[in-house]
Amino acid sequence: MPGLYITRREIFSASHRLWNPELSEKQNIEMYDKCANPNGHGHNFVLEVTVTGDVKKESGYLMDFKKLKTIIREEIISKVDHKHLNSDVAFLKNVIPTAENLVRAFWQVLEDKINGAKLFSIRLRETENNTVEYRGEE
Amino acid sequence: MPGLYITRREIFSASHRLWNPELSEKQNIEMYDKCANPNGHGHNFVLEVTVTGDVKKESGYLMDFKKLKTIIREEIISKVDHKHLNSDVAFLKNVIPTAENLVRAFWQVLEDKINGAKLFSIRLRETENNTVEYRGEE
Amino acid sequence: MPGLYITRREIFSASHRLWNPELSEKQNIEMYDKCANPNGHGHNFVLEVTVTGDVKKESGYLMDFKKLKTIIREEIISKVDHKHLNSDVAFLKNVIPTAENLVRAFWQVLEDKINGAKLFSIRLRETENNTVEYRGEE
Amino acid sequence: MPGLYITRREIFSASHRLWNPELSEKQNIEMYDKCANPNGHGHNFVLEVTVTGDVKKESGYLMDFKKLKTIIREEIISKVDHKHLNSDVAFLKNVIPTAENLVRAFWQVLEDKINGAKLFSIRLRETENNTVEYRGEE
Amino acid sequence: MPGLYITRREIFSASHRLWNPELSEKQNIEMYDKCANPNGHGHNFVLEVTVTGDVKKESGYLMDFKKLKTIIREEIISKVDHKHLNSDVAFLKNVIPTAENLVRAFWQVLEDKINGAKLFSIRLRETENNTVEYRGEE
Amino acid sequence: MPGLYITRREIFSASHRLWNPELSEKQNIEMYDKCANPNGHGHNFVLEVTVTGDVKKESGYLMDFKKLKTIIREEIISKVDHKHLNSDVAFLKNVIPTAENLVRAFWQVLEDKINGAKLFSIRLRETENNTVEYRGEE
């Protein structure tokens, strides 16, 4: 195992509403409180994607940060930035957009797109106090 | 002039959409680009309110930070946090919620509520790269 | 293993003094230097508590951040914020309040209080340059 | 007026207690709440000192940052870092160590020590939410 | 006076060497110390450009942040990012690239390029402890 | 296993150029893009060194932060701060100074110098968006 990791940070601004359509309004409000506000609310989500792998001797890179940036922007950021996560994003259809569900959905999207390295962790900071991390099924 | 200022930082998470109903869809998209997305998007808005005044000899305070915090939370944060700024906030009715218009509206709300000190500046950081500040008509 | 983690950040402002009563003054000053100042000093301690577990299908939450926040505030923050850690905190009695001892004491307090998830890590940032992390006996 | 400013940031960790000895215990607790805790509490205080002046053609400096750093460290930081502000600092004797009183006391100390430039502002961030600034009598 | 300001933050990574060719090596080393290292050193420079003006009623903008970003990137960032400031930048020819001289040179470049608003301030953070600001000749 | 970690943060300002002398200019530019600029560019590199070990009962320390700081400053910072990493650093001779190669070189330097604790991780933040971490061969 190489023991080497690189992490790329990207930011997107989106809105969402936490609501489980299979539950009653009363249950939703009990569970999600102000996050259930009908018209939604939003965040500057800070996304950190970590990949692991070997250093290539020729380049001294594990993976070119520019390539990692391009993959994240094309596959994730272009689809969620300045969007409403409940209605505007194809790969989030029928997903309750909690931070936990978002990182797992992002993992599905990114896992096969990282060439020459292995996806290790996806962190999502929803506010400066609340962060979620997913490392795949271990 | 006392030359003394205290600044309280508060954060709120809200969504908004930039759209001028008096213009055509084409004009709105030209002007607001992705900020005109019909379902809106959101931010963690960082609000900094600065007041100026004299130090009270008895307390050594210009103004108790707890009082300033309470005023900001009651008058602003409780009304905009986890809300959609276009539809959910009475004092923003008919306001296009750009950062510039938000700080001016917040000024209207706060100006008369600060007792024993004078409102000096309201700053609003919409993203880590974009900040607006209002100091009242000078 | 779910591979999923959520982290809640809280801040408290406290004072402490590093002093081992079983050692001489000379030994204490050699070991703790300016941290042994008789009247103590203080920090804004940044506390990050990470828990791990499965996502609940109904809520899309690993654990409600509001519940995690409430546990941390009731069990830790209310007892250490604006306090002197050597004299004012029952669960720190006879503990030299180094950052290392603090995270281990916080672990004892929190471990059984986290319901529906498992305590994974406690990080404590004493200054912007010095951070301690505890993950329990492994 | 040159319109040019340089700002040096320094950090110190100190404890303090807010207490006016001329008032009763009841009055102090009403005024200072948890900041009146008998054993004190503490912060990582972030100090920012801004000076203004002309650029010297030879050096391209307004004032050498190293010199400004040395002045701040010798005159302020060495005297307040890892100290109790109520009891350990000669220039704070009989001062209630609120942030407002601290910046004004620091101004007294620094004003005549800045050679070849003019002290313009002293900011003190007590927590990430509470900041005080002093610009001298205007 | 409108009392309204917007600030755009941009970052560039560059190297420089502080050296006055009209002085001796001894004088340069006395004045610039480790900043005079022959092969240079570098920073992630944080640039903040503030403009002031009126809100346009139609847009609710003082100035479109996207336009301000484009001007800063075209006129400054594209010319200094990943460059050596002593040798690679036409508008810095014969300028000792201290932070003070950089903000004044950036002002020359930007002043006439800001349309529909007035340049108010340029701040440059060289390290997290050292920041320079220029507001033009006042 | 103790499950306890302490992390020390240090910052250095350096310049570098990414260039593999065994490849053609065309290949270097394809691979390194603007990082191949002949005169180099620079960063404020944020270095975080994490060590693991047991708490010593006498001190309550895993390892004295001051000692860890001294080791990092003597062995790394004094050799790379305000330097050009391609030409000025003996232990980086013949190393292409990518962030990946830097953390591995720092590991070689530090591994045997940490007494009474075990080196666990070295993180290097090149920009606020790009971070590399090395944990040794696992």
Short mmCIF file of N, CA and C in Angstrom, two decimals, chain D:
data_model
loop_
_atom_site.label_atom_id
_atom_site.label_comp_id
_atom_site.label_asym_id
_atom_site.label_seq_id
_atom_site.Cartn_x
_atom_site.Cartn_y
_atom_site.Cartn_z
N MET D 1 -2.01 62.49 1.72
CA MET D 1 -2.16 61.23 2.45
C MET D 1 -1.78 60.03 1.57
N PRO D 2 -0.96 59.14 2.07
CA PRO D 2 -0.44 58.10 1.20
C PRO D 2 -1.48 57.03 0.84
N GLY D 3 -2.50 56.83 1.67
CA GLY D 3 -3.50 55.81 1.36
C GLY D 3 -2.97 54.40 1.43
N LEU D 4 -1.84 54.19 2.11
CA LEU D 4 -1.20 52.87 2.16
C LEU D 4 -1.15 52.39 3.61
N TYR D 5 -1.42 51.12 3.80
CA TYR D 5 -1.53 50.53 5.14
C TYR D 5 -0.87 49.15 5.13
N ILE D 6 -0.18 48.79 6.21
CA ILE D 6 0.26 47.40 6.36
C ILE D 6 -0.25 46.89 7.72
N THR D 7 -0.62 45.61 7.72
CA THR D 7 -1.23 45.00 8.90
C THR D 7 -0.46 43.74 9.28
N ARG D 8 -0.07 43.68 10.55
CA ARG D 8 0.61 42.50 11.08
C ARG D 8 -0.33 41.78 12.04
N ARG D 9 -0.45 40.48 11.86
CA ARG D 9 -1.27 39.65 12.74
C ARG D 9 -0.39 38.89 13.73
N GLU D 10 -0.75 38.91 14.99
CA GLU D 10 -0.09 38.11 16.02
C GLU D 10 -1.18 37.46 16.88
N ILE D 11 -0.85 36.36 17.53
CA ILE D 11 -1.83 35.65 18.36
C ILE D 11 -1.26 35.47 19.76
N PHE D 12 -2.12 35.65 20.77
CA PHE D 12 -1.66 35.30 22.13
C PHE D 12 -2.79 34.57 22.85
N SER D 13 -2.38 33.70 23.76
CA SER D 13 -3.32 32.89 24.53
C SER D 13 -3.28 33.37 25.97
N ALA D 14 -4.40 33.87 26.45
CA ALA D 14 -4.43 34.45 27.78
C ALA D 14 -5.76 34.16 28.44
N SER D 15 -5.79 34.34 29.76
CA SER D 15 -7.05 34.22 30.49
C SER D 15 -7.43 35.57 31.07
N HIS D 16 -8.70 35.74 31.34
CA HIS D 16 -9.14 36.97 31.99
C HIS D 16 -10.47 36.71 32.71
N ARG D 17 -10.86 37.68 33.53
CA ARG D 17 -12.15 37.66 34.19
C ARG D 17 -12.72 39.06 34.12
N LEU D 18 -13.99 39.18 33.73
CA LEU D 18 -14.62 40.50 33.70
C LEU D 18 -15.30 40.73 35.04
N TRP D 19 -14.87 41.78 35.73
CA TRP D 19 -15.33 42.05 37.08
C TRP D 19 -15.00 43.49 37.42
N ASN D 20 -16.02 44.24 37.82
CA ASN D 20 -15.81 45.62 38.25
C ASN D 20 -15.85 45.65 39.78
N PRO D 21 -14.70 45.88 40.43
CA PRO D 21 -14.65 45.79 41.89
C PRO D 21 -15.49 46.85 42.60
N GLU D 22 -15.92 47.85 41.85
CA GLU D 22 -16.75 48.90 42.47
C GLU D 22 -18.23 48.53 42.50
N LEU D 23 -18.56 47.40 41.90
CA LEU D 23 -19.96 46.96 41.87
C LEU D 23 -20.14 45.73 42.74
N SER D 24 -21.39 45.43 43.06
CA SER D 24 -21.70 44.25 43.87
C SER D 24 -21.56 42.99 43.02
N GLU D 25 -21.53 41.83 43.69
CA GLU D 25 -21.47 40.56 42.95
C GLU D 25 -22.69 40.42 42.04
N LYS D 26 -23.85 40.78 42.61
CA LYS D 26 -25.09 40.66 41.82
C LYS D 26 -25.01 41.52 40.55
N GLN D 27 -24.51 42.75 40.70
CA GLN D 27 -24.40 43.63 39.54
C GLN D 27 -23.39 43.09 38.52
N ASN D 28 -22.27 42.56 39.01
CA ASN D 28 -21.27 42.01 38.11
C ASN D 28 -21.83 40.84 37.31
N ILE D 29 -22.58 39.97 37.99
CA ILE D 29 -23.10 38.79 37.29
C ILE D 29 -24.17 39.20 36.29
N GLU D 30 -24.99 40.19 36.66
CA GLU D 30 -25.97 40.70 35.69
C GLU D 30 -25.27 41.26 34.45
N MET D 31 -24.17 41.96 34.68
CA MET D 31 -23.49 42.63 33.58
C MET D 31 -22.62 41.67 32.76
N TYR D 32 -21.88 40.82 33.44
CA TYR D 32 -20.87 40.02 32.74
C TYR D 32 -21.23 38.55 32.57
N ASP D 33 -22.29 38.11 33.28
CA ASP D 33 -22.78 36.73 33.09
C ASP D 33 -21.62 35.73 33.28
N LYS D 34 -21.46 34.77 32.36
CA LYS D 34 -20.43 33.73 32.54
C LYS D 34 -19.00 34.29 32.46
N CYS D 35 -18.85 35.51 31.92
CA CYS D 35 -17.51 36.11 31.87
C CYS D 35 -17.03 36.54 33.26
N ALA D 36 -17.94 36.51 34.26
CA ALA D 36 -17.57 36.88 35.63
C ALA D 36 -17.14 35.68 36.46
N ASN D 37 -17.08 34.49 35.86
CA ASN D 37 -16.66 33.28 36.58
C ASN D 37 -15.39 33.55 37.42
N PRO D 38 -15.42 33.29 38.73
CA PRO D 38 -14.32 33.69 39.62
C PRO D 38 -12.93 33.22 39.16
N ASN D 39 -12.87 32.01 38.61
CA ASN D 39 -11.56 31.48 38.22
C ASN D 39 -11.15 31.87 36.80
N GLY D 40 -11.97 32.68 36.15
CA GLY D 40 -11.63 33.18 34.82
C GLY D 40 -11.86 32.15 33.72
N HIS D 41 -11.59 32.58 32.50
CA HIS D 41 -11.66 31.72 31.32
C HIS D 41 -10.62 32.30 30.36
N GLY D 42 -10.53 31.79 29.12
CA GLY D 42 -9.46 32.29 28.26
C GLY D 42 -9.79 32.24 26.78
N HIS D 43 -8.89 32.81 26.01
CA HIS D 43 -9.06 32.88 24.56
C HIS D 43 -7.70 32.79 23.86
N ASN D 44 -7.76 32.43 22.57
CA ASN D 44 -6.66 32.73 21.66
C ASN D 44 -7.00 34.06 21.02
N PHE D 45 -6.45 35.12 21.54
CA PHE D 45 -6.73 36.45 21.03
C PHE D 45 -5.94 36.68 19.73
N VAL D 46 -6.63 37.11 18.68
CA VAL D 46 -5.97 37.45 17.42
C VAL D 46 -5.84 38.97 17.36
N LEU D 47 -4.61 39.43 17.30
CA LEU D 47 -4.32 40.86 17.32
C LEU D 47 -3.85 41.29 15.94
N GLU D 48 -4.45 42.33 15.40
CA GLU D 48 -4.01 42.87 14.12
C GLU D 48 -3.69 44.35 14.29
N VAL D 49 -2.45 44.70 13.99
CA VAL D 49 -1.99 46.08 14.13
C VAL D 49 -1.74 46.65 12.73
N THR D 50 -2.42 47.76 12.43
CA THR D 50 -2.28 48.41 11.12
C THR D 50 -1.58 49.74 11.27
N VAL D 51 -0.56 49.96 10.44
CA VAL D 51 0.11 51.27 10.43
C VAL D 51 0.03 51.84 9.02
N THR D 52 0.13 53.15 8.92
CA THR D 52 0.04 53.83 7.63
C THR D 52 1.27 54.72 7.44
N GLY D 53 1.59 55.02 6.20
CA GLY D 53 2.75 55.87 5.93
C GLY D 53 3.11 55.81 4.46
N ASP D 54 4.23 56.41 4.13
CA ASP D 54 4.71 56.43 2.75
C ASP D 54 5.63 55.25 2.47
N VAL D 55 5.70 54.88 1.21
CA VAL D 55 6.69 53.89 0.79
C VAL D 55 8.06 54.56 0.70
N LYS D 56 9.06 53.91 1.28
CA LYS D 56 10.42 54.41 1.13
C LYS D 56 10.95 53.89 -0.21
N LYS D 57 11.46 54.80 -1.01
CA LYS D 57 11.85 54.43 -2.37
C LYS D 57 12.96 53.38 -2.37
N GLU D 58 13.89 53.51 -1.45
CA GLU D 58 15.03 52.60 -1.41
C GLU D 58 14.62 51.15 -1.17
N SER D 59 13.69 50.97 -0.22
CA SER D 59 13.33 49.61 0.18
C SER D 59 12.03 49.10 -0.48
N GLY D 60 11.19 50.02 -0.90
CA GLY D 60 9.87 49.60 -1.35
C GLY D 60 8.97 49.18 -0.20
N TYR D 61 9.41 49.47 1.02
CA TYR D 61 8.62 49.15 2.22
C TYR D 61 7.94 50.41 2.76
N LEU D 62 6.74 50.27 3.29
CA LEU D 62 6.17 51.30 4.15
C LEU D 62 6.94 51.24 5.47
N MET D 63 7.04 50.00 5.98
CA MET D 63 7.80 49.74 7.20
C MET D 63 8.10 48.25 7.14
N ASP D 64 9.30 47.87 7.51
CA ASP D 64 9.69 46.46 7.46
C ASP D 64 8.77 45.65 8.39
N PHE D 65 8.06 44.64 7.82
CA PHE D 65 7.18 43.79 8.63
C PHE D 65 7.94 43.16 9.80
N LYS D 66 9.20 42.85 9.59
CA LYS D 66 9.98 42.25 10.69
C LYS D 66 10.11 43.23 11.86
N LYS D 67 10.29 44.52 11.54
CA LYS D 67 10.39 45.51 12.63
C LYS D 67 9.05 45.67 13.33
N LEU D 68 7.98 45.71 12.56
CA LEU D 68 6.65 45.83 13.17
C LEU D 68 6.38 44.61 14.05
N LYS D 69 6.71 43.42 13.54
CA LYS D 69 6.55 42.19 14.33
C LYS D 69 7.33 42.28 15.63
N THR D 70 8.58 42.73 15.56
CA THR D 70 9.41 42.80 16.75
C THR D 70 8.83 43.75 17.79
N ILE D 71 8.36 44.91 17.33
CA ILE D 71 7.75 45.87 18.27
C ILE D 71 6.53 45.26 18.96
N ILE D 72 5.66 44.65 18.17
CA ILE D 72 4.43 44.08 18.75
C ILE D 72 4.78 42.97 19.73
N ARG D 73 5.73 42.13 19.35
CA ARG D 73 6.09 41.01 20.24
C ARG D 73 6.76 41.49 21.52
N GLU D 74 7.65 42.47 21.39
CA GLU D 74 8.35 42.95 22.60
C GLU D 74 7.42 43.74 23.51
N GLU D 75 6.60 44.58 22.94
CA GLU D 75 5.79 45.51 23.75
C GLU D 75 4.48 44.89 24.24
N ILE D 76 3.93 43.96 23.44
CA ILE D 76 2.61 43.41 23.80
C ILE D 76 2.68 41.90 24.06
N ILE D 77 3.02 41.14 23.04
CA ILE D 77 2.88 39.68 23.12
C ILE D 77 3.68 39.10 24.28
N SER D 78 4.91 39.52 24.45
CA SER D 78 5.74 38.96 25.53
C SER D 78 5.14 39.23 26.91
N LYS D 79 4.27 40.22 27.00
CA LYS D 79 3.68 40.59 28.28
C LYS D 79 2.30 40.00 28.53
N VAL D 80 1.62 39.56 27.49
CA VAL D 80 0.25 39.05 27.67
C VAL D 80 0.10 37.57 27.31
N ASP D 81 1.05 37.01 26.54
CA ASP D 81 0.88 35.62 26.10
C ASP D 81 1.10 34.65 27.25
N HIS D 82 0.17 33.70 27.39
CA HIS D 82 0.22 32.72 28.48
C HIS D 82 0.22 33.42 29.84
N LYS D 83 -0.58 34.48 29.91
CA LYS D 83 -0.72 35.25 31.14
C LYS D 83 -2.21 35.39 31.51
N HIS D 84 -2.44 35.78 32.78
CA HIS D 84 -3.78 36.15 33.24
C HIS D 84 -3.85 37.67 33.19
N LEU D 85 -4.75 38.20 32.36
CA LEU D 85 -4.73 39.64 32.07
C LEU D 85 -5.13 40.50 33.27
N ASN D 86 -5.84 39.92 34.23
CA ASN D 86 -6.23 40.71 35.41
C ASN D 86 -5.09 40.91 36.40
N SER D 87 -4.15 39.96 36.42
CA SER D 87 -3.17 40.01 37.50
C SER D 87 -1.71 40.06 37.03
N ASP D 88 -1.42 39.66 35.81
CA ASP D 88 -0.02 39.44 35.43
C ASP D 88 0.59 40.54 34.57
N VAL D 89 -0.16 41.58 34.20
CA VAL D 89 0.31 42.53 33.20
C VAL D 89 0.34 43.94 33.78
N ALA D 90 1.55 44.50 33.89
CA ALA D 90 1.70 45.81 34.53
C ALA D 90 0.85 46.89 33.86
N PHE D 91 0.86 46.94 32.54
CA PHE D 91 0.13 48.05 31.89
C PHE D 91 -1.38 47.86 31.89
N LEU D 92 -1.87 46.73 32.42
CA LEU D 92 -3.32 46.51 32.53
C LEU D 92 -3.81 46.62 33.97
N LYS D 93 -2.93 47.10 34.86
CA LYS D 93 -3.33 47.23 36.25
C LYS D 93 -4.54 48.16 36.37
N ASN D 94 -5.55 47.73 37.12
CA ASN D 94 -6.77 48.51 37.34
C ASN D 94 -7.61 48.69 36.08
N VAL D 95 -7.33 47.88 35.05
CA VAL D 95 -8.14 47.91 33.84
C VAL D 95 -9.06 46.68 33.83
N ILE D 96 -10.36 46.86 33.62
CA ILE D 96 -11.24 45.70 33.40
C ILE D 96 -10.91 45.19 32.00
N PRO D 97 -10.42 43.95 31.88
CA PRO D 97 -9.87 43.53 30.57
C PRO D 97 -10.93 43.09 29.56
N THR D 98 -11.90 43.97 29.28
CA THR D 98 -12.77 43.75 28.12
C THR D 98 -11.93 43.97 26.86
N ALA D 99 -12.40 43.45 25.74
CA ALA D 99 -11.69 43.64 24.47
C ALA D 99 -11.55 45.14 24.16
N GLU D 100 -12.60 45.91 24.48
CA GLU D 100 -12.55 47.36 24.22
C GLU D 100 -11.43 48.01 25.01
N ASN D 101 -11.31 47.65 26.30
CA ASN D 101 -10.25 48.26 27.11
C ASN D 101 -8.87 47.74 26.70
N LEU D 102 -8.80 46.50 26.24
CA LEU D 102 -7.50 45.96 25.80
C LEU D 102 -6.96 46.72 24.60
N VAL D 103 -7.80 46.92 23.56
CA VAL D 103 -7.27 47.61 22.36
C VAL D 103 -6.84 49.04 22.69
N ARG D 104 -7.57 49.69 23.61
CA ARG D 104 -7.17 51.05 23.97
C ARG D 104 -5.87 51.05 24.78
N ALA D 105 -5.70 50.05 25.64
CA ALA D 105 -4.43 49.96 26.39
C ALA D 105 -3.28 49.62 25.44
N PHE D 106 -3.52 48.72 24.49
CA PHE D 106 -2.46 48.38 23.52
C PHE D 106 -2.06 49.61 22.71
N TRP D 107 -3.06 50.44 22.37
CA TRP D 107 -2.79 51.66 21.62
C TRP D 107 -1.83 52.56 22.41
N GLN D 108 -2.10 52.74 23.71
CA GLN D 108 -1.22 53.55 24.56
C GLN D 108 0.21 53.03 24.52
N VAL D 109 0.34 51.71 24.56
CA VAL D 109 1.67 51.09 24.57
C VAL D 109 2.38 51.27 23.23
N LEU D 110 1.65 51.08 22.14
CA LEU D 110 2.30 51.02 20.82
C LEU D 110 2.49 52.39 20.16
N GLU D 111 1.62 53.34 20.48
CA GLU D 111 1.56 54.59 19.70
C GLU D 111 2.93 55.24 19.48
N ASP D 112 3.74 55.30 20.52
CA ASP D 112 5.02 56.00 20.38
C ASP D 112 6.15 55.07 19.95
N LYS D 113 5.86 53.79 19.84
CA LYS D 113 6.93 52.84 19.51
C LYS D 113 7.10 52.61 18.00
N ILE D 114 6.07 53.01 17.23
CA ILE D 114 6.11 52.79 15.78
C ILE D 114 6.93 53.92 15.15
N ASN D 115 8.14 53.63 14.71
CA ASN D 115 8.98 54.66 14.10
C ASN D 115 8.86 54.64 12.58
N GLY D 116 8.74 55.82 12.01
CA GLY D 116 8.72 55.91 10.55
C GLY D 116 7.39 55.55 9.94
N ALA D 117 6.37 55.41 10.77
CA ALA D 117 5.02 55.15 10.28
C ALA D 117 4.07 55.57 11.39
N LYS D 118 2.78 55.56 11.10
CA LYS D 118 1.80 56.06 12.06
C LYS D 118 0.82 54.94 12.38
N LEU D 119 0.61 54.70 13.66
CA LEU D 119 -0.36 53.69 14.08
C LEU D 119 -1.74 54.10 13.58
N PHE D 120 -2.44 53.17 12.92
CA PHE D 120 -3.74 53.51 12.34
C PHE D 120 -4.89 52.77 13.00
N SER D 121 -4.69 51.48 13.29
CA SER D 121 -5.80 50.69 13.84
C SER D 121 -5.25 49.50 14.61
N ILE D 122 -5.95 49.13 15.68
CA ILE D 122 -5.66 47.89 16.40
C ILE D 122 -6.96 47.10 16.49
N ARG D 123 -6.94 45.91 15.95
CA ARG D 123 -8.10 45.04 16.01
C ARG D 123 -7.78 43.86 16.92
N LEU D 124 -8.78 43.41 17.67
CA LEU D 124 -8.60 42.27 18.55
C LEU D 124 -9.80 41.35 18.38
N ARG D 125 -9.54 40.13 17.90
CA ARG D 125 -10.60 39.13 17.72
C ARG D 125 -10.58 38.21 18.93
N GLU D 126 -11.61 38.28 19.76
CA GLU D 126 -11.66 37.50 21.00
C GLU D 126 -12.16 36.09 20.72
N THR D 127 -13.15 35.99 19.86
CA THR D 127 -13.64 34.71 19.36
C THR D 127 -13.87 34.88 17.87
N GLU D 128 -14.20 33.81 17.17
CA GLU D 128 -14.39 33.98 15.73
C GLU D 128 -15.62 34.84 15.42
N ASN D 129 -16.46 35.10 16.43
CA ASN D 129 -17.65 35.93 16.21
C ASN D 129 -17.54 37.34 16.76
N ASN D 130 -16.62 37.61 17.66
CA ASN D 130 -16.55 38.90 18.35
C ASN D 130 -15.21 39.59 18.13
N THR D 131 -15.25 40.78 17.51
CA THR D 131 -14.03 41.53 17.20
C THR D 131 -14.20 42.98 17.60
N VAL D 132 -13.13 43.56 18.13
CA VAL D 132 -13.13 44.98 18.51
C VAL D 132 -12.02 45.68 17.74
N GLU D 133 -12.26 46.94 17.36
CA GLU D 133 -11.24 47.72 16.65
C GLU D 133 -11.16 49.12 17.25
N TYR D 134 -9.94 49.62 17.37
CA TYR D 134 -9.73 50.99 17.85
C TYR D 134 -8.83 51.72 16.87
N ARG D 135 -9.22 52.97 16.56
CA ARG D 135 -8.43 53.78 15.60
C ARG D 135 -7.91 55.05 16.25
N GLY D 136 -7.89 55.10 17.56
CA GLY D 136 -7.45 56.32 18.23
C GLY D 136 -8.56 57.35 18.25
N GLU D 137 -8.39 58.39 19.05
CA GLU D 137 -9.36 59.49 19.06
C GLU D 137 -9.27 60.17 17.71
N GLU D 138 -10.37 60.33 17.03
CA GLU D 138 -10.34 60.87 15.66
C GLU D 138 -10.58 62.38 15.61
#
